[in-house]
Amino acid sequence: MGFIRGAVYSNVFVGIVLTLLAMSSYSLIAELSFNWYLPISVFLGSFVLYNFHRLYKIDFIPIHRLSARHEWMLANGTHIKYGMAISVLIAMLILPNYDAKDVVWLVPAAMVSIGYTVPVIPTESKWWRLRDIPLAKPLIISLVVTYLTLCFPIYEQFEIRDVFQPYNLTLFIERCVFLVSVTIPFEMRDIGTDKEEGLATLATYLGFDLSKRLAFSSLALWFFLFEWRVVSEHNLALAISGLIILALGVVGIWRLNESKKEMYFVLAFEGLIAVYAILMLLFA
């Protein structure tokens, strides 16, 4: 358990999950040729950004609001910072593999990722982070992750306009809806601390039970979109894969309650993204 806890709380696990998700895009889009440096870049970027989010002003969190992931980071933050510095160095060494246009189109995702944690929106009373926008957090996360794991491989080889090709746009919507369905539970996980901070999230606005229903509904919508596409491609293995993902997601959401520990949310829902990505790699 110590190894698993370290992988989860250090954000190595989520980096691996997003790397698998990016690699699955090469299976879903036949025209793409696999480039080794792109998945590595996704892992490095994810590791750095997620840990930046975790470390930013962590010392200002009241003791009674510290969760297990915060306590782990406070105990191991120095090692994580070294890891982040090494990751940035490796990313800089990989950078010459990209054209200038590729870097330019990464800027919007980087700005949104930073603005998610750092206050960037002026309001009458204070500066808001993007995550402070009422009810918007799951959609912001889903759009950014879809952009990095699907759009990035597309425009890295072709042009940004190719993202809007009908098939690619269908994949974008499909993946975004799936990610919304697995992001809502994390809002449910944080419902207590978000209420204390006065954040208007989906979970604090709708409550735990309605949020649970919304997660079910989002997953059902994804399944409909996924199977609609897969049936037209006559891919039986992928259609069965969709059923497996749906079943695992339903069980994971069904078992949710306010007493579930942090590790459950990560392994159940980030793990579900990994299962999705692996099945796409195998059968798409």
PDB file of C-alpha atoms in Angstrom, residues 91-272:
ATOM      1  CA  ALA A  91      10.814  18.365 -21.257  1.00  0.00           C
ATOM      2  CA  MET A  92      13.214  21.062 -22.466  1.00  0.00           C
ATOM      3  CA  LEU A  93      15.458  18.389 -24.004  1.00  0.00           C
ATOM      4  CA  ILE A  94      12.448  16.932 -25.836  1.00  0.00           C
ATOM      5  CA  LEU A  95      11.186  20.344 -26.984  1.00  0.00           C
ATOM      6  CA  PRO A  96      13.235  20.492 -30.246  1.00  0.00           C
ATOM      7  CA  ASN A  97      11.114  17.611 -31.580  1.00  0.00           C
ATOM      8  CA  TYR A  98       8.180  20.024 -31.858  1.00  0.00           C
ATOM      9  CA  ASP A  99       7.516  22.770 -34.366  1.00  0.00           C
ATOM     10  CA  ALA A 100       6.882  26.307 -33.165  1.00  0.00           C
ATOM     11  CA  LYS A 101       3.182  25.971 -34.034  1.00  0.00           C
ATOM     12  CA  ASP A 102       2.867  22.983 -31.714  1.00  0.00           C
ATOM     13  CA  VAL A 103       4.256  24.985 -28.811  1.00  0.00           C
ATOM     14  CA  VAL A 104       1.996  27.935 -29.623  1.00  0.00           C
ATOM     15  CA  TRP A 105      -1.136  25.765 -29.459  1.00  0.00           C
ATOM     16  CA  LEU A 106      -0.040  24.362 -26.100  1.00  0.00           C
ATOM     17  CA  VAL A 107      -0.092  27.837 -24.584  1.00  0.00           C
ATOM     18  CA  PRO A 108      -3.904  28.031 -24.097  1.00  0.00           C
ATOM     19  CA  ALA A 109      -3.918  24.723 -22.202  1.00  0.00           C
ATOM     20  CA  ALA A 110      -0.972  25.875 -20.067  1.00  0.00           C
ATOM     21  CA  MET A 111      -2.679  29.189 -19.263  1.00  0.00           C
ATOM     22  CA  VAL A 112      -5.917  27.466 -18.257  1.00  0.00           C
ATOM     23  CA  SER A 113      -3.978  24.933 -16.166  1.00  0.00           C
ATOM     24  CA  ILE A 114      -2.149  27.683 -14.273  1.00  0.00           C
ATOM     25  CA  GLY A 115      -5.303  29.788 -13.946  1.00  0.00           C
ATOM     26  CA  TYR A 116      -7.058  26.792 -12.425  1.00  0.00           C
ATOM     27  CA  THR A 117      -4.983  27.306  -9.261  1.00  0.00           C
ATOM     28  CA  VAL A 118      -3.616  30.865  -9.482  1.00  0.00           C
ATOM     29  CA  PRO A 119      -6.186  33.715  -9.241  1.00  0.00           C
ATOM     30  CA  VAL A 120      -6.509  35.332 -12.687  1.00  0.00           C
ATOM     31  CA  ILE A 121     -10.086  36.669 -12.869  1.00  0.00           C
ATOM     32  CA  PRO A 122     -10.813  40.011 -11.159  1.00  0.00           C
ATOM     33  CA  THR A 123     -14.154  40.315  -9.358  1.00  0.00           C
ATOM     34  CA  GLU A 124     -15.596  43.010  -7.094  1.00  0.00           C
ATOM     35  CA  SER A 125     -14.511  41.294  -3.897  1.00  0.00           C
ATOM     36  CA  LYS A 126     -11.398  39.287  -4.874  1.00  0.00           C
ATOM     37  CA  TRP A 127      -9.487  37.576  -7.676  1.00  0.00           C
ATOM     38  CA  TRP A 128     -10.915  34.243  -8.748  1.00  0.00           C
ATOM     39  CA  ARG A 129      -9.187  31.072  -9.863  1.00  0.00           C
ATOM     40  CA  LEU A 130     -10.843  29.290 -12.783  1.00  0.00           C
ATOM     41  CA  ARG A 131     -11.911  26.592 -10.335  1.00  0.00           C
ATOM     42  CA  ASP A 132     -13.856  29.275  -8.430  1.00  0.00           C
ATOM     43  CA  ILE A 133     -16.236  29.769 -11.379  1.00  0.00           C
ATOM     44  CA  PRO A 134     -19.519  28.317 -10.106  1.00  0.00           C
ATOM     45  CA  LEU A 135     -20.276  24.774 -11.341  1.00  0.00           C
ATOM     46  CA  ALA A 136     -17.519  24.881 -13.983  1.00  0.00           C
ATOM     47  CA  LYS A 137     -14.738  22.719 -12.506  1.00  0.00           C
ATOM     48  CA  PRO A 138     -15.593  19.316 -14.109  1.00  0.00           C
ATOM     49  CA  LEU A 139     -16.036  20.901 -17.538  1.00  0.00           C
ATOM     50  CA  ILE A 140     -12.761  22.850 -17.325  1.00  0.00           C
ATOM     51  CA  ILE A 141     -10.802  19.742 -16.319  1.00  0.00           C
ATOM     52  CA  SER A 142     -12.460  17.599 -18.999  1.00  0.00           C
ATOM     53  CA  LEU A 143     -11.860  20.136 -21.766  1.00  0.00           C
ATOM     54  CA  VAL A 144      -8.185  20.625 -20.877  1.00  0.00           C
ATOM     55  CA  VAL A 145      -7.470  16.891 -20.557  1.00  0.00           C
ATOM     56  CA  THR A 146      -9.271  16.148 -23.831  1.00  0.00           C
ATOM     57  CA  TYR A 147      -7.372  18.957 -25.534  1.00  0.00           C
ATOM     58  CA  LEU A 148      -4.006  17.622 -24.345  1.00  0.00           C
ATOM     59  CA  THR A 149      -4.644  13.909 -24.927  1.00  0.00           C
ATOM     60  CA  LEU A 150      -6.616  14.102 -28.195  1.00  0.00           C
ATOM     61  CA  CYS A 151      -6.139  17.469 -29.891  1.00  0.00           C
ATOM     62  CA  PHE A 152      -2.412  17.674 -29.144  1.00  0.00           C
ATOM     63  CA  PRO A 153      -1.571  14.444 -31.059  1.00  0.00           C
ATOM     64  CA  ILE A 154      -3.719  15.659 -33.964  1.00  0.00           C
ATOM     65  CA  TYR A 155      -2.294  19.131 -34.451  1.00  0.00           C
ATOM     66  CA  GLU A 156       1.244  17.967 -33.671  1.00  0.00           C
ATOM     67  CA  GLN A 157       1.143  15.977 -36.933  1.00  0.00           C
ATOM     68  CA  PHE A 158      -1.364  17.972 -38.950  1.00  0.00           C
ATOM     69  CA  GLU A 159      -2.991  21.365 -38.319  1.00  0.00           C
ATOM     70  CA  ILE A 160      -5.240  22.744 -35.589  1.00  0.00           C
ATOM     71  CA  ARG A 161      -8.120  22.850 -38.095  1.00  0.00           C
ATOM     72  CA  ASP A 162      -7.971  19.060 -38.355  1.00  0.00           C
ATOM     73  CA  VAL A 163      -9.281  18.883 -34.795  1.00  0.00           C
ATOM     74  CA  PHE A 164     -12.606  20.077 -36.237  1.00  0.00           C
ATOM     75  CA  GLN A 165     -12.911  17.292 -38.781  1.00  0.00           C
ATOM     76  CA  PRO A 166     -16.263  15.539 -38.124  1.00  0.00           C
ATOM     77  CA  TYR A 167     -14.742  12.273 -36.876  1.00  0.00           C
ATOM     78  CA  ASN A 168     -12.172  13.997 -34.667  1.00  0.00           C
ATOM     79  CA  LEU A 169     -14.790  16.358 -33.278  1.00  0.00           C
ATOM     80  CA  THR A 170     -17.008  13.366 -32.479  1.00  0.00           C
ATOM     81  CA  LEU A 171     -14.135  11.806 -30.538  1.00  0.00           C
ATOM     82  CA  PHE A 172     -13.558  15.109 -28.738  1.00  0.00           C
ATOM     83  CA  ILE A 173     -17.162  15.346 -27.536  1.00  0.00           C
ATOM     84  CA  GLU A 174     -17.246  11.658 -26.621  1.00  0.00           C
ATOM     85  CA  ARG A 175     -14.053  11.818 -24.558  1.00  0.00           C
ATOM     86  CA  CYS A 176     -15.029  15.064 -22.886  1.00  0.00           C
ATOM     87  CA  VAL A 177     -18.381  13.619 -21.759  1.00  0.00           C
ATOM     88  CA  PHE A 178     -16.621  10.521 -20.404  1.00  0.00           C
ATOM     89  CA  LEU A 179     -14.167  12.651 -18.447  1.00  0.00           C
ATOM     90  CA  VAL A 180     -16.991  14.755 -17.013  1.00  0.00           C
ATOM     91  CA  SER A 181     -18.614  11.562 -15.706  1.00  0.00           C
ATOM     92  CA  VAL A 182     -15.438  10.513 -13.860  1.00  0.00           C
ATOM     93  CA  THR A 183     -14.606  14.048 -12.658  1.00  0.00           C
ATOM     94  CA  ILE A 184     -17.918  14.699 -10.888  1.00  0.00           C
ATOM     95  CA  PRO A 185     -17.099  12.105  -8.169  1.00  0.00           C
ATOM     96  CA  PHE A 186     -14.015  14.134  -7.209  1.00  0.00           C
ATOM     97  CA  GLU A 187     -16.299  17.120  -6.580  1.00  0.00           C
ATOM     98  CA  MET A 188     -18.342  14.809  -4.356  1.00  0.00           C
ATOM     99  CA  ARG A 189     -15.160  13.802  -2.531  1.00  0.00           C
ATOM    100  CA  ASP A 190     -14.356  17.442  -1.735  1.00  0.00           C
ATOM    101  CA  ILE A 191     -17.908  18.529  -0.880  1.00  0.00           C
ATOM    102  CA  GLY A 192     -17.091  19.166   2.801  1.00  0.00           C
ATOM    103  CA  THR A 193     -13.994  21.320   2.307  1.00  0.00           C
ATOM    104  CA  ASP A 194     -15.534  23.131  -0.673  1.00  0.00           C
ATOM    105  CA  LYS A 195     -18.537  24.086   1.462  1.00  0.00           C
ATOM    106  CA  GLU A 196     -16.200  25.477   4.132  1.00  0.00           C
ATOM    107  CA  GLU A 197     -14.392  27.552   1.491  1.00  0.00           C
ATOM    108  CA  GLY A 198     -17.695  28.788   0.049  1.00  0.00           C
ATOM    109  CA  LEU A 199     -17.038  27.303  -3.397  1.00  0.00           C
ATOM    110  CA  ALA A 200     -20.078  26.827  -5.639  1.00  0.00           C
ATOM    111  CA  THR A 201     -19.250  23.446  -7.141  1.00  0.00           C
ATOM    112  CA  LEU A 202     -21.680  20.989  -8.668  1.00  0.00           C
ATOM    113  CA  ALA A 203     -21.574  18.919  -5.502  1.00  0.00           C
ATOM    114  CA  THR A 204     -22.129  21.823  -3.085  1.00  0.00           C
ATOM    115  CA  TYR A 205     -24.930  23.172  -5.292  1.00  0.00           C
ATOM    116  CA  LEU A 206     -26.714  19.916  -6.088  1.00  0.00           C
ATOM    117  CA  GLY A 207     -25.814  17.886  -3.026  1.00  0.00           C
ATOM    118  CA  PHE A 208     -24.227  14.442  -2.885  1.00  0.00           C
ATOM    119  CA  ASP A 209     -27.175  12.395  -4.158  1.00  0.00           C
ATOM    120  CA  LEU A 210     -28.048  14.625  -7.129  1.00  0.00           C
ATOM    121  CA  SER A 211     -24.367  14.802  -8.083  1.00  0.00           C
ATOM    122  CA  LYS A 212     -24.324  11.007  -8.047  1.00  0.00           C
ATOM    123  CA  ARG A 213     -27.284  10.941 -10.441  1.00  0.00           C
ATOM    124  CA  LEU A 214     -25.573  13.463 -12.701  1.00  0.00           C
ATOM    125  CA  ALA A 215     -22.451  11.254 -12.806  1.00  0.00           C
ATOM    126  CA  PHE A 216     -24.666   8.302 -13.799  1.00  0.00           C
ATOM    127  CA  SER A 217     -26.370  10.411 -16.485  1.00  0.00           C
ATOM    128  CA  SER A 218     -23.053  11.640 -17.919  1.00  0.00           C
ATOM    129  CA  LEU A 219     -21.723   8.088 -18.064  1.00  0.00           C
ATOM    130  CA  ALA A 220     -24.918   6.911 -19.801  1.00  0.00           C
ATOM    131  CA  LEU A 221     -24.611   9.742 -22.347  1.00  0.00           C
ATOM    132  CA  TRP A 222     -20.994   8.771 -23.021  1.00  0.00           C
ATOM    133  CA  PHE A 223     -22.025   5.129 -23.513  1.00  0.00           C
ATOM    134  CA  PHE A 224     -24.696   6.142 -26.034  1.00  0.00           C
ATOM    135  CA  LEU A 225     -22.247   8.327 -27.998  1.00  0.00           C
ATOM    136  CA  PHE A 226     -19.537   5.656 -27.853  1.00  0.00           C
ATOM    137  CA  GLU A 227     -21.740   2.762 -28.967  1.00  0.00           C
ATOM    138  CA  TRP A 228     -23.328   4.867 -31.718  1.00  0.00           C
ATOM    139  CA  ARG A 229     -19.873   5.418 -33.216  1.00  0.00           C
ATOM    140  CA  VAL A 230     -18.607   1.888 -32.600  1.00  0.00           C
ATOM    141  CA  VAL A 231     -21.668   0.200 -34.151  1.00  0.00           C
ATOM    142  CA  SER A 232     -21.152   2.215 -37.329  1.00  0.00           C
ATOM    143  CA  GLU A 233     -17.559   0.904 -37.410  1.00  0.00           C
ATOM    144  CA  HIS A 234     -18.720  -2.720 -36.913  1.00  0.00           C
ATOM    145  CA  ASN A 235     -16.158  -3.228 -34.148  1.00  0.00           C
ATOM    146  CA  LEU A 236     -17.601  -5.882 -31.829  1.00  0.00           C
ATOM    147  CA  ALA A 237     -14.577  -5.977 -29.518  1.00  0.00           C
ATOM    148  CA  LEU A 238     -14.803  -2.235 -28.968  1.00  0.00           C
ATOM    149  CA  ALA A 239     -18.563  -2.438 -28.398  1.00  0.00           C
ATOM    150  CA  ILE A 240     -17.963  -5.035 -25.664  1.00  0.00           C
ATOM    151  CA  SER A 241     -15.217  -2.814 -24.258  1.00  0.00           C
ATOM    152  CA  GLY A 242     -17.800  -0.037 -23.915  1.00  0.00           C
ATOM    153  CA  LEU A 243     -20.023  -2.367 -21.899  1.00  0.00           C
ATOM    154  CA  ILE A 244     -17.100  -3.236 -19.595  1.00  0.00           C
ATOM    155  CA  ILE A 245     -16.294   0.449 -19.022  1.00  0.00           C
ATOM    156  CA  LEU A 246     -19.968   1.231 -18.380  1.00  0.00           C
ATOM    157  CA  ALA A 247     -20.311  -1.624 -15.891  1.00  0.00           C
ATOM    158  CA  LEU A 248     -17.162  -0.612 -13.967  1.00  0.00           C
ATOM    159  CA  GLY A 249     -18.269   3.033 -13.933  1.00  0.00           C
ATOM    160  CA  VAL A 250     -21.760   2.187 -12.697  1.00  0.00           C
ATOM    161  CA  VAL A 251     -20.363   0.054  -9.864  1.00  0.00           C
ATOM    162  CA  GLY A 252     -17.841   2.747  -8.927  1.00  0.00           C
ATOM    163  CA  ILE A 253     -20.468   5.501  -8.802  1.00  0.00           C
ATOM    164  CA  TRP A 254     -23.073   3.278  -7.119  1.00  0.00           C
ATOM    165  CA  ARG A 255     -20.726   2.531  -4.211  1.00  0.00           C
ATOM    166  CA  LEU A 256     -19.982   6.201  -3.579  1.00  0.00           C
ATOM    167  CA  ASN A 257     -20.820   7.628  -0.191  1.00  0.00           C
ATOM    168  CA  GLU A 258     -19.504  10.497   1.885  1.00  0.00           C
ATOM    169  CA  SER A 259     -17.378   8.182   4.040  1.00  0.00           C
ATOM    170  CA  LYS A 260     -15.302   6.832   1.144  1.00  0.00           C
ATOM    171  CA  LYS A 261     -11.584   7.513   1.499  1.00  0.00           C
ATOM    172  CA  GLU A 262      -9.536   9.497  -1.024  1.00  0.00           C
ATOM    173  CA  MET A 263      -7.803   6.401  -2.352  1.00  0.00           C
ATOM    174  CA  TYR A 264     -11.136   4.935  -3.472  1.00  0.00           C
ATOM    175  CA  PHE A 265     -11.892   7.921  -5.702  1.00  0.00           C
ATOM    176  CA  VAL A 266      -8.474   7.815  -7.357  1.00  0.00           C
ATOM    177  CA  LEU A 267      -8.327   4.073  -7.939  1.00  0.00           C
ATOM    178  CA  ALA A 268     -11.976   3.812  -9.001  1.00  0.00           C
ATOM    179  CA  PHE A 269     -12.201   6.774 -11.361  1.00  0.00           C
ATOM    180  CA  GLU A 270      -8.665   7.581 -12.526  1.00  0.00           C
ATOM    181  CA  GLY A 271      -8.334   3.787 -12.752  1.00  0.00           C
ATOM    182  CA  LEU A 272     -11.435   3.743 -14.973  1.00  0.00           C
TER     183      LEU A 272
END
